[in-house]
Tab-separated table of C-alpha atoms and ligand atoms in Angstrom:
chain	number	residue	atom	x	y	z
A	1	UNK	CA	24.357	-27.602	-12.008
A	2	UNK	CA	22.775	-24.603	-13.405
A	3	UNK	CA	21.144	-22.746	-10.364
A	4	UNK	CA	18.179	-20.678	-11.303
A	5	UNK	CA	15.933	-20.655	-8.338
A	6	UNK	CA	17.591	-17.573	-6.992
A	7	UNK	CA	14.207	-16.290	-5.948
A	8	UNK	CA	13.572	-19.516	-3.737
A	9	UNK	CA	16.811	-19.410	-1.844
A	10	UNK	CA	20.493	-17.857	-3.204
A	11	UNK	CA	23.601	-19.254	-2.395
A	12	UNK	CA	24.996	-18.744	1.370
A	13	UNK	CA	27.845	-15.854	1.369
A	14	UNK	CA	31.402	-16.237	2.612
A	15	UNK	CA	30.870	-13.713	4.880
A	16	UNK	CA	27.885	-14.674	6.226
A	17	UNK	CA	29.246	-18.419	6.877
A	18	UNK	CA	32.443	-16.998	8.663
A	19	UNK	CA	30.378	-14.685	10.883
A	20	UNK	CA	27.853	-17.360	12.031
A	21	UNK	CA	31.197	-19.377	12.866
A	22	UNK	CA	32.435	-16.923	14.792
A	23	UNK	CA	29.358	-16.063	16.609
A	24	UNK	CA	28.315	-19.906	17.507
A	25	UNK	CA	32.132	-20.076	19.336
A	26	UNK	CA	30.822	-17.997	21.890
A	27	UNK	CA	28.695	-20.507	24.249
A	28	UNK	CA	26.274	-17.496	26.232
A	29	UNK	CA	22.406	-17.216	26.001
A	30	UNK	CA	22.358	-13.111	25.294
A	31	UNK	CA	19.609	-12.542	27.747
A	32	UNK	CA	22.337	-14.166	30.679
A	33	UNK	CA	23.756	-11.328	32.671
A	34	UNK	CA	27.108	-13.053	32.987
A	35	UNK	CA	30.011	-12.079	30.717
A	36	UNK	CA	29.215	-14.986	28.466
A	37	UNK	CA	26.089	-13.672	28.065
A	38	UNK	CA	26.893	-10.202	27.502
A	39	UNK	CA	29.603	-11.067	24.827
A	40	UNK	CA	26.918	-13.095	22.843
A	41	UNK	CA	24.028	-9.802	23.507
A	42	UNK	CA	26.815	-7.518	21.856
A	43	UNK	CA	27.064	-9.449	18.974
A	44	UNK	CA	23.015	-9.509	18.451
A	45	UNK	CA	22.867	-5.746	19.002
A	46	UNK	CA	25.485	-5.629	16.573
A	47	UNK	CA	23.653	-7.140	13.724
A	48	UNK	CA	20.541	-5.612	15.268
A	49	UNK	CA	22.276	-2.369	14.266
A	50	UNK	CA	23.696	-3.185	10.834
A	51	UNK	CA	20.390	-4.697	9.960
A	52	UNK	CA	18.604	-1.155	11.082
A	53	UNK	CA	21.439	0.854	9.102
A	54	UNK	CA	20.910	-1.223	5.984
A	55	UNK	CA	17.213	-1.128	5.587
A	56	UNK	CA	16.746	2.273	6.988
A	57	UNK	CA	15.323	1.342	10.454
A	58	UNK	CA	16.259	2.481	14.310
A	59	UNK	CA	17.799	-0.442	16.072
A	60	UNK	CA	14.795	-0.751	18.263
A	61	UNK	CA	12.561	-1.349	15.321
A	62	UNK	CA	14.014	-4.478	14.173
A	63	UNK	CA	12.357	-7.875	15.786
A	64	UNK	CA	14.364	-10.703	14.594
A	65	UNK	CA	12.726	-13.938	13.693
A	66	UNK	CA	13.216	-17.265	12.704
A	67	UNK	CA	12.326	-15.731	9.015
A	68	UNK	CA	9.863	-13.905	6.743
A	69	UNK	CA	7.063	-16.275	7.335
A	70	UNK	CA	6.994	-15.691	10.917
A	71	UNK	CA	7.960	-12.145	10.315
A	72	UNK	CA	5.045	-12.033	7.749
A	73	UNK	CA	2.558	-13.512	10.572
A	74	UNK	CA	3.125	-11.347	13.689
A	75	UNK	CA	2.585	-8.192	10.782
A	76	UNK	CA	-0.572	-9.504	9.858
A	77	UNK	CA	-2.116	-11.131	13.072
A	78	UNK	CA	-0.239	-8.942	15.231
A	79	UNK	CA	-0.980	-6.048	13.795
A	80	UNK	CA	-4.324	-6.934	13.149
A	81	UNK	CA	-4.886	-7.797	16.906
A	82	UNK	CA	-3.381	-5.532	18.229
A	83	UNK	CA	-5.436	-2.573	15.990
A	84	UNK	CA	-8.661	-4.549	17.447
A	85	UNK	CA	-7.773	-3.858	20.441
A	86	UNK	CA	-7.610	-0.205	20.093
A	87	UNK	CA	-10.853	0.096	17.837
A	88	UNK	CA	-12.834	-2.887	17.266
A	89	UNK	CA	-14.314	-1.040	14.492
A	90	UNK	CA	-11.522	-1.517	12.422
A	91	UNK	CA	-12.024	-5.171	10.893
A	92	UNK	CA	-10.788	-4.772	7.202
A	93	UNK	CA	-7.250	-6.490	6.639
A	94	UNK	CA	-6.342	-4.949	3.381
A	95	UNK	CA	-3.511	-7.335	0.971
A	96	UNK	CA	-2.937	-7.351	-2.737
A	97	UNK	CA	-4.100	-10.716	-4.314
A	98	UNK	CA	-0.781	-11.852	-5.624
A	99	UNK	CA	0.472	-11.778	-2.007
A	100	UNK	CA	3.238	-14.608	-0.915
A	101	UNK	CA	1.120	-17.117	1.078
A	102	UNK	CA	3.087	-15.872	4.283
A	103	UNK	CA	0.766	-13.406	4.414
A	104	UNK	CA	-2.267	-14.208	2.414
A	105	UNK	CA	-2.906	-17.298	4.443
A	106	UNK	CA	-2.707	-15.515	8.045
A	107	UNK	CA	-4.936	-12.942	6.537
A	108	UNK	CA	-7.313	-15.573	5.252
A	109	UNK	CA	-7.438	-17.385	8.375
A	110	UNK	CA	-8.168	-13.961	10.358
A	111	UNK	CA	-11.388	-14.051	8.656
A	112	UNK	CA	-12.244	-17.661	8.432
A	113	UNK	CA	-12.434	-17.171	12.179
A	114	UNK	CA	-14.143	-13.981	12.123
A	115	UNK	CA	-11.297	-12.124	13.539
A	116	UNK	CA	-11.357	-9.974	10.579
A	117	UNK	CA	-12.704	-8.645	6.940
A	118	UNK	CA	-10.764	-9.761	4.317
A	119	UNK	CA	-10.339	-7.146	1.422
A	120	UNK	CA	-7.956	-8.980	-1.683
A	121	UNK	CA	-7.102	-6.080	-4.193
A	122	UNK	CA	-6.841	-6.977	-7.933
A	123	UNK	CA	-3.790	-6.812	-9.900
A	124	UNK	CA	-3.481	-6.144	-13.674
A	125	UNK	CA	-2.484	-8.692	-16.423
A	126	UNK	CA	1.212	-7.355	-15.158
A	127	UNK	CA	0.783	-8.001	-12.004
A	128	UNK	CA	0.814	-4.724	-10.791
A	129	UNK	CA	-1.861	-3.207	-8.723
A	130	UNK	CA	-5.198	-1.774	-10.011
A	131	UNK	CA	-4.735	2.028	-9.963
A	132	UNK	CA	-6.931	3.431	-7.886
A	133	UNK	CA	-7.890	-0.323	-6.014
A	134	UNK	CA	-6.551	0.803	-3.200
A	135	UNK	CA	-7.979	4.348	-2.332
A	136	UNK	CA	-11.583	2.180	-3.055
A	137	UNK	CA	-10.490	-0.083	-0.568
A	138	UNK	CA	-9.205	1.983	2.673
A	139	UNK	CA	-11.359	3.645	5.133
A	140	UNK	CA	-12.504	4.057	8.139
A	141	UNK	CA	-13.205	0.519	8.993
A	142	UNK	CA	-9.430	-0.769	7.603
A	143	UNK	CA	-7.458	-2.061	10.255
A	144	UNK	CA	-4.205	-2.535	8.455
A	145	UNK	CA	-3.024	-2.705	4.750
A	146	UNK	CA	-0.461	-5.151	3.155
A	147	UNK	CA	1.164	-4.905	-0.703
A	148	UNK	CA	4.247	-6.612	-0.771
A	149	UNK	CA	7.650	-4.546	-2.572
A	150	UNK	CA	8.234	-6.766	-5.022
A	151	UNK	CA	6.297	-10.136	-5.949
A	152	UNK	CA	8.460	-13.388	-6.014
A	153	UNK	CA	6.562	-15.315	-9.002
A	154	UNK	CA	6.403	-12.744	-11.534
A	155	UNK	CA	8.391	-9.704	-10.119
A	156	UNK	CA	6.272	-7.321	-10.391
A	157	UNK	CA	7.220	-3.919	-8.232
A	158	UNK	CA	4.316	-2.619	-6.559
A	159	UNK	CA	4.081	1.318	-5.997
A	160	UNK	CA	4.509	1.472	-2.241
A	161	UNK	CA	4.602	5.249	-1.855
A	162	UNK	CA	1.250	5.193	-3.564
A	163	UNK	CA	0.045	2.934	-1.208
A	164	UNK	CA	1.467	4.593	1.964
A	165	UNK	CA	-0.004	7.957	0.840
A	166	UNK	CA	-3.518	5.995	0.348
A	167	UNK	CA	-3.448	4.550	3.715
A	168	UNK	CA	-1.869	7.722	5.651
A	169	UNK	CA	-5.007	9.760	4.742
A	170	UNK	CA	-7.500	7.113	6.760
A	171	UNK	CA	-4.627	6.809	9.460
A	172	UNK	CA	-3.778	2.739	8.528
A	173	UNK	CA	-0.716	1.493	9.182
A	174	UNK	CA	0.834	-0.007	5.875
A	175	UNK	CA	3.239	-3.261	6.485
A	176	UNK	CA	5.357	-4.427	2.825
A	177	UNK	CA	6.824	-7.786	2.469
A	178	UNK	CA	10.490	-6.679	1.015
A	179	UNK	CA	11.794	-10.361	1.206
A	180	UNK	CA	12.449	-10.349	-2.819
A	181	UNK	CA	13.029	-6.275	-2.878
A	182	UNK	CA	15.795	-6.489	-0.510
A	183	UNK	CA	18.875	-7.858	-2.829
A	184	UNK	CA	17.774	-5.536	-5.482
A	185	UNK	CA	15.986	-2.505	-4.700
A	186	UNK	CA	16.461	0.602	-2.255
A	187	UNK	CA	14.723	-0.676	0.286
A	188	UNK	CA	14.440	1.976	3.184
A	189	UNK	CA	11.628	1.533	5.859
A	190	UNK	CA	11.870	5.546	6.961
A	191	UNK	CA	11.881	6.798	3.686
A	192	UNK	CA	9.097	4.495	1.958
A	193	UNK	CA	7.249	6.068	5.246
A	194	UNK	CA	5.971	2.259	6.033
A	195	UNK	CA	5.228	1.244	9.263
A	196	UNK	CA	6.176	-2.370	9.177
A	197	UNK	CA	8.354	-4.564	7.086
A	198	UNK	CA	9.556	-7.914	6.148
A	199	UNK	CA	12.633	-9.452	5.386
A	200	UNK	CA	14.667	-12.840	5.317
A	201	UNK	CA	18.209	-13.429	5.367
A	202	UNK	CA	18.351	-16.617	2.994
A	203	UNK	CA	16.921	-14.078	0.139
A	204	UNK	CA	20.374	-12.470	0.364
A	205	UNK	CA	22.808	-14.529	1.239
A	206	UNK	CA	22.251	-15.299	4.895
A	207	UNK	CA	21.163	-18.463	6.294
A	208	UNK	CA	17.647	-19.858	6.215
A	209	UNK	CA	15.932	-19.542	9.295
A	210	UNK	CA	16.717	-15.963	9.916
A	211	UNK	CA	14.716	-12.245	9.597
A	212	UNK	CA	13.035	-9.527	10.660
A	213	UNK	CA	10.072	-7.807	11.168
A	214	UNK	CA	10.905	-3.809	11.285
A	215	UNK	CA	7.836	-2.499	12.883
A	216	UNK	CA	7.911	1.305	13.764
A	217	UNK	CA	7.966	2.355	17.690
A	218	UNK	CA	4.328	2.976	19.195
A	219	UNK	CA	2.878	-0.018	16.463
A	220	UNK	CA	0.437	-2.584	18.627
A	221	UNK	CA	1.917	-5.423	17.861
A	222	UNK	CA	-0.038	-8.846	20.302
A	223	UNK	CA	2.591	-11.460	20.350
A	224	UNK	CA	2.308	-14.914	18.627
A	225	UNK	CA	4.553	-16.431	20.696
A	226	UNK	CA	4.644	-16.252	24.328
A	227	UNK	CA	7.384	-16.812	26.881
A	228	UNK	CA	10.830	-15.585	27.869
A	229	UNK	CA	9.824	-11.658	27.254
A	230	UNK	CA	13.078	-11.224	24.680
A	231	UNK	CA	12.373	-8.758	22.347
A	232	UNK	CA	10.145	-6.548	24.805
A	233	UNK	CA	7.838	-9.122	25.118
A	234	UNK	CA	7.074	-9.436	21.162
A	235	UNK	CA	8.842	-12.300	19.672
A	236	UNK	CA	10.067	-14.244	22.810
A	237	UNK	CA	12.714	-16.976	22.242
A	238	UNK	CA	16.490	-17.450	23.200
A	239	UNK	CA	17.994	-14.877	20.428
A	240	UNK	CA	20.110	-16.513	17.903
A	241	UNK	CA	23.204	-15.122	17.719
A	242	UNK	CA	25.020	-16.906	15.409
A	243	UNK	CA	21.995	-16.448	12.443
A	244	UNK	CA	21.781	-12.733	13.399
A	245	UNK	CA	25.357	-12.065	12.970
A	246	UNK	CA	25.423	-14.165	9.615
A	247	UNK	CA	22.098	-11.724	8.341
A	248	UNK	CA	23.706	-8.603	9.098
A	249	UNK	CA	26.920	-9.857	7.072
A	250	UNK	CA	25.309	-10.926	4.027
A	251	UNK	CA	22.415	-8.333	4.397
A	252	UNK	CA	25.777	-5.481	3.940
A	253	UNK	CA	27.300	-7.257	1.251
A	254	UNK	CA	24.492	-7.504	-0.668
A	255	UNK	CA	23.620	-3.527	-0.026
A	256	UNK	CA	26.423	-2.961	-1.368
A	257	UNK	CA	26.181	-4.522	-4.663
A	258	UNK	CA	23.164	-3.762	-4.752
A	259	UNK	CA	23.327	-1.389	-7.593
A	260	UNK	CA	26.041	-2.814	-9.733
A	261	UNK	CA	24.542	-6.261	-9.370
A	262	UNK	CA	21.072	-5.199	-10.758
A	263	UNK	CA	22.259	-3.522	-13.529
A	264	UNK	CA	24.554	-7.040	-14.864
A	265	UNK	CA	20.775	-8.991	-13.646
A	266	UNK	CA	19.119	-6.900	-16.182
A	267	UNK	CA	21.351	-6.863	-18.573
A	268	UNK	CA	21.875	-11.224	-18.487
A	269	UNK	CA	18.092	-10.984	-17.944
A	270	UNK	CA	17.555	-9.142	-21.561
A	271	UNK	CA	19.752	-11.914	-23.179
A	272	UNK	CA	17.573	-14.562	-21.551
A	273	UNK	CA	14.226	-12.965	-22.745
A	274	UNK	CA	15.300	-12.395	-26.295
A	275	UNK	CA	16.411	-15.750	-26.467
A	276	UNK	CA	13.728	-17.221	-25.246
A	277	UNK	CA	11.333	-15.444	-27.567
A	278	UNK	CA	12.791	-16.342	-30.080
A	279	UNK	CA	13.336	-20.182	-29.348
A	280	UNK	CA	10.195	-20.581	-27.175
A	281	UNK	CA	7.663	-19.008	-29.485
A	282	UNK	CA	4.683	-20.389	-27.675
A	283	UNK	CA	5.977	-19.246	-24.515
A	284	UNK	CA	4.423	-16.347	-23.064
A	285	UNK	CA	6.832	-13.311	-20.975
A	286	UNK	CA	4.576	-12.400	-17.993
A	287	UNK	CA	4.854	-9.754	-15.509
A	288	UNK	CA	5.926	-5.924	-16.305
A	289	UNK	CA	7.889	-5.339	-19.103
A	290	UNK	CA	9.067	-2.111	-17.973
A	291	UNK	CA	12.253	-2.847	-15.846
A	292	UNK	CA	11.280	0.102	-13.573
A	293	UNK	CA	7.952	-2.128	-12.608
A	294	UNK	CA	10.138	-5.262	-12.265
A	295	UNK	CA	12.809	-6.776	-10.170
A	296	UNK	CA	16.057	-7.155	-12.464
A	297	UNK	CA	16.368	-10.975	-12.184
A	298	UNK	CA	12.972	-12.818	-12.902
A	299	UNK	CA	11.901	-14.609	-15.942
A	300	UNK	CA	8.206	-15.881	-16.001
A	301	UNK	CA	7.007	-17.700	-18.230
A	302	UNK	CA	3.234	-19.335	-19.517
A	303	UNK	CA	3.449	-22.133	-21.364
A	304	UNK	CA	0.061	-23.756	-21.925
A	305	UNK	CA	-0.251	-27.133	-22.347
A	306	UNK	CA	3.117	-27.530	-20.662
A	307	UNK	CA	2.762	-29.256	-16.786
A	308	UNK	CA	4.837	-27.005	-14.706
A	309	UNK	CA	5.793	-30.294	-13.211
A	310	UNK	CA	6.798	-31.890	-15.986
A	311	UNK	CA	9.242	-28.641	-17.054
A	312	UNK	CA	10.749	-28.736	-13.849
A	313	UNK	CA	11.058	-32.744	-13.816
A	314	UNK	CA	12.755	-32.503	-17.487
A	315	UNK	CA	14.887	-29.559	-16.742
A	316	UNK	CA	15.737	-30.978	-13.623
A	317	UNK	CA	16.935	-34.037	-15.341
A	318	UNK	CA	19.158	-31.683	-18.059
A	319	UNK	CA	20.638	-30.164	-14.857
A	320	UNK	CA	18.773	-26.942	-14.458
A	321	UNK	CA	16.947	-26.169	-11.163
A	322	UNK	CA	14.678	-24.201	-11.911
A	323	UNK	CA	10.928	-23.601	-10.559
A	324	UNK	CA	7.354	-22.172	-11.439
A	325	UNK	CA	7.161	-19.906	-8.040
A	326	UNK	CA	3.790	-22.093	-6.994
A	327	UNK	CA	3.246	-24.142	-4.212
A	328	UNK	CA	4.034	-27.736	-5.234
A	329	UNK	CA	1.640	-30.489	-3.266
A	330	UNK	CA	2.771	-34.148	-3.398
A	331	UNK	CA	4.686	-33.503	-6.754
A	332	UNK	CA	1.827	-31.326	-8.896
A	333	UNK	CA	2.365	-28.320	-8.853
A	334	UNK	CA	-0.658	-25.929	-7.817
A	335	UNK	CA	-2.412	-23.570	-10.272
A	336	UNK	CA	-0.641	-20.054	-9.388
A	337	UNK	CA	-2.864	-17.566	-6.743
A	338	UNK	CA	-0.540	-14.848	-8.817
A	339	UNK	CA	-1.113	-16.115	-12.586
A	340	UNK	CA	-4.988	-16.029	-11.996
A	341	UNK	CA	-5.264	-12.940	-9.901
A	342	UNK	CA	-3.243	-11.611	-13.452
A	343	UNK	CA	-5.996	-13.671	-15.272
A	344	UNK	CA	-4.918	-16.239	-16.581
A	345	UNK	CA	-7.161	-19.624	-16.584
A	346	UNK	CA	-6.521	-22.045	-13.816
A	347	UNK	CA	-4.953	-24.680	-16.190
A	348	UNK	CA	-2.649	-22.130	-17.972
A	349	UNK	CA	-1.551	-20.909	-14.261
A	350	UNK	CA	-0.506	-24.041	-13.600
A	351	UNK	CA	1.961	-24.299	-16.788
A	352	UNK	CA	4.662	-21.610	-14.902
A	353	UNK	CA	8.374	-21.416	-15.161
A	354	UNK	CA	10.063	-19.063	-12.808
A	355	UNK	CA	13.859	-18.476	-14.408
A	356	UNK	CA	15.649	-16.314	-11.271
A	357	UNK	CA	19.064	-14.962	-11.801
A	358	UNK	CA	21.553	-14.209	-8.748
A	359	UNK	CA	24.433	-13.824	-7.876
A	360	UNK	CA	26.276	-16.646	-9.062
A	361	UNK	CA	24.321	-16.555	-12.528
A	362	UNK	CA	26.339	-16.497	-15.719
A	363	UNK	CA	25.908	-16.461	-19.230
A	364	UNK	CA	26.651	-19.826	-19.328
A	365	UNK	CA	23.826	-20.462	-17.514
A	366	UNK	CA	21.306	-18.728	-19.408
A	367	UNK	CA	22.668	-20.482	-22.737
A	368	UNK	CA	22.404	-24.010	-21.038
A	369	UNK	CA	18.393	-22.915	-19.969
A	370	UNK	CA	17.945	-21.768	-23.685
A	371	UNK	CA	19.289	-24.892	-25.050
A	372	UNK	CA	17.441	-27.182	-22.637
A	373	UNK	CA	13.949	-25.257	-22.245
A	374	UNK	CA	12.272	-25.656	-25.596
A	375	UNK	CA	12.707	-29.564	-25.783
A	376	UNK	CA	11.415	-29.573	-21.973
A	377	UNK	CA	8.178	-27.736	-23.035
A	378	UNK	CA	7.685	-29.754	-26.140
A	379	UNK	CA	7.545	-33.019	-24.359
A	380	UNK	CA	5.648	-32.079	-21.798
A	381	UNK	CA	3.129	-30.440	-24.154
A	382	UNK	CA	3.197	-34.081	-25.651
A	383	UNK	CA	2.402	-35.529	-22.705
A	384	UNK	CA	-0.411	-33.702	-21.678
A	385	UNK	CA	-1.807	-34.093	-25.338
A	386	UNK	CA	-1.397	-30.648	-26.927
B	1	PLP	C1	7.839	-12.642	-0.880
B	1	PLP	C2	8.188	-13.648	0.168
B	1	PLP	N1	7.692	-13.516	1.393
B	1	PLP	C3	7.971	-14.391	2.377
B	1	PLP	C4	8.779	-15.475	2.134
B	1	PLP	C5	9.039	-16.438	3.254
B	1	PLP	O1	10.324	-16.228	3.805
B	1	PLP	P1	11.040	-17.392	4.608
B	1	PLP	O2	11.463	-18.431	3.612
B	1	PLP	O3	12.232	-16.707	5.260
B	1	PLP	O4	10.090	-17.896	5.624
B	1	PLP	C6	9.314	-15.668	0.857
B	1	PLP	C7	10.141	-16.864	0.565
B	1	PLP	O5	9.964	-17.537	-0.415
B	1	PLP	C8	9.015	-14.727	-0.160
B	1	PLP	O6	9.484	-14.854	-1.398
């Protein structure tokens, strides 16, 4: 098979396998005050640690979770909640339009039920967004803001220190969603100066299942879930052990490629593009085209006319897993929130290929898309009429 759905899940690490092994061996619930129990708490504060140390966090800060969309929810509702509470004033939840539905739907639903203000900011045909959107957008009535690190349709890097020095200046707490910026960027929570961020551990390696909200000390974060107090009384739940350890394995590995393995991304990813422009004509290259805007391993493509459904049914079939980075209902794929919020029509958004390289991606893989793609395209242009 020819795996390029990196973006969607990438393969489970060695090292992340062995340490969840290891960890599920040991049979104590870590909140047990019995040795068991202790031995199975050491190994959570152990990945709780190498979690922290990777993505620039105190130990404290990190609230594990049973993945970014949970971790994505307690920023947004939590956050949102908990900023009521301390001035009911401040009712504007701030996100970017080309948001990951793990937070634009929590946001959404905030202000269906009147909890909340919804403020979507544009992005421009890049994906990127507006300049100067932002500062319009934040005042005294924003409760929190949210602009994810990097987008995980079109890969389009948004400028997070812009946006922390925007909201610092009304006093708004800024939350990023750095599931896709993780494997490739420097991700560092201090440094970025953000108060809260997301990640997943199935984005790098890890097993599905598994993340982290890293929410700065002092944030007022209500709970979504309530019972056994773990966590200080944030995310209770019997702490997995086993999927923390894994996380903090692959999470280090992957930190420390980091650098060498975007660079070979970008350089397969350069290969794929110029083939693909030159076999796919029709085929529009979407998001940034400036590698510095862009995550190293995303190819996004409009094809109008083509079904995104029917590309992904025909490549499928040719062995290539690929995907168009949209939510897929009952087998049609939706129109994308992202492609239209870049502006493109509704039909067009819904003709998407998402290409993502990873780890295990090779030149042989990009030749077998390049051979495979056009004929996909053509016939399902032909059977949508065009
Ligand atoms: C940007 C982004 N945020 C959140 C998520 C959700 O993470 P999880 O699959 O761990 O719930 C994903 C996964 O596709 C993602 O790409």
């Amino acid at each position: 098979m020819t795996y390029l759905d990196h973006a969607a899940t990438t393969p489970l690490r060695a090292s992340a396998r062995e340490a969840w092994l290891a960890a599920a061996e040991e049979v104590g619930n870590p909140s047990s005050l019995h040795a068991a129990g202790r031995r199975a708490r050491a190994i959570v504060e152990d990945a709780r640690e190498r979690i922290a140390a990777a993505l620039g966090a105190d130990a404290p800060e990190v609230i594990l979770t049973s993945g970014g969309t949970e971790a994505d929810n307690l920023a947004i509702k939590g956050l949102h909640w908990g900023r009521l509470a301390q001035e009911a004033s401040r009712r504007d939840v701030v996100v970017s339009a080309v948001e990951h539905h793990a937070v634009l739907d929590p946001a959404r639903w905030l202000a269906e039920r009147g909890d909340a203000d919804l403020v979507e900011l544009p992005v421009d045909p890049t994906g990127c967004l507006e300049q100067g959107a932002l500062a319009a957008a934040v005042g005294p009535a924003t409760s929190l803001v949210s602009v994810m690190w990097a987008n995980n349709e079109v890969g389009a890097v948004q400028p997070v220190a812009d946006v922390v020095a925007a909201a610092r200046a009304h006093g708004v707490p800024v939350h990023a969603d750095a599931v896709q910026a993780v494997p490739y960027l420097d991700v560092h929570l201090h440094r970025a100066g953000l108060d809260a961020m997301t990640v997943s551990a199935h984005k790098v390696g890890g097993p599905v299942g598994v993340g982290a909200l890293l929410a700065r000390r002092g944030l007022p974060l209500v709970p979504l879930a309530h019972g056994g107090g773990q966590q200080r009384s944030v995310r209770s739940g019997t702490l997995d052990a086993p999927g923390a350890a894994a996380f903090a394995a692959a999470l280090d590995e992957a930190v420390a490629e980091r650098s060498a393995e975007s660079a070979r991304l970008e350089r397969l990813r350069a290969r794929l593009a110029e083939a693909l422009r030159a076999h796919l004509p029709e085929a529009t290259l979407s998001g940034p085209a400036d590698p510095a805007h862009r995550l190293p391993g995303i190819v996004h493509l409009v094809v109008p006319g083509a079904r995104a459904e029917s590309v992904l049914f025909l490549l499928d079939a040719a062995g290539i897993a690929a995907s168009s980075g949209s939510a897929c209902t009952a087998g049609v794929v939706q129109s994308s929130h992202v492609a239209m919020a870049m502006g493109w029509p509704a039909d067009d958004a819904a003709c998407t290929v998402r290409l993502s390289l990873g780890r295990t991606s090779s030149e042989e893989d990009v030749a077998a898309v390049v051979a495979a793609l056009p004929d996909a395209v053509a016939r399902a242009r032909a059977a949508s009429g065009r």
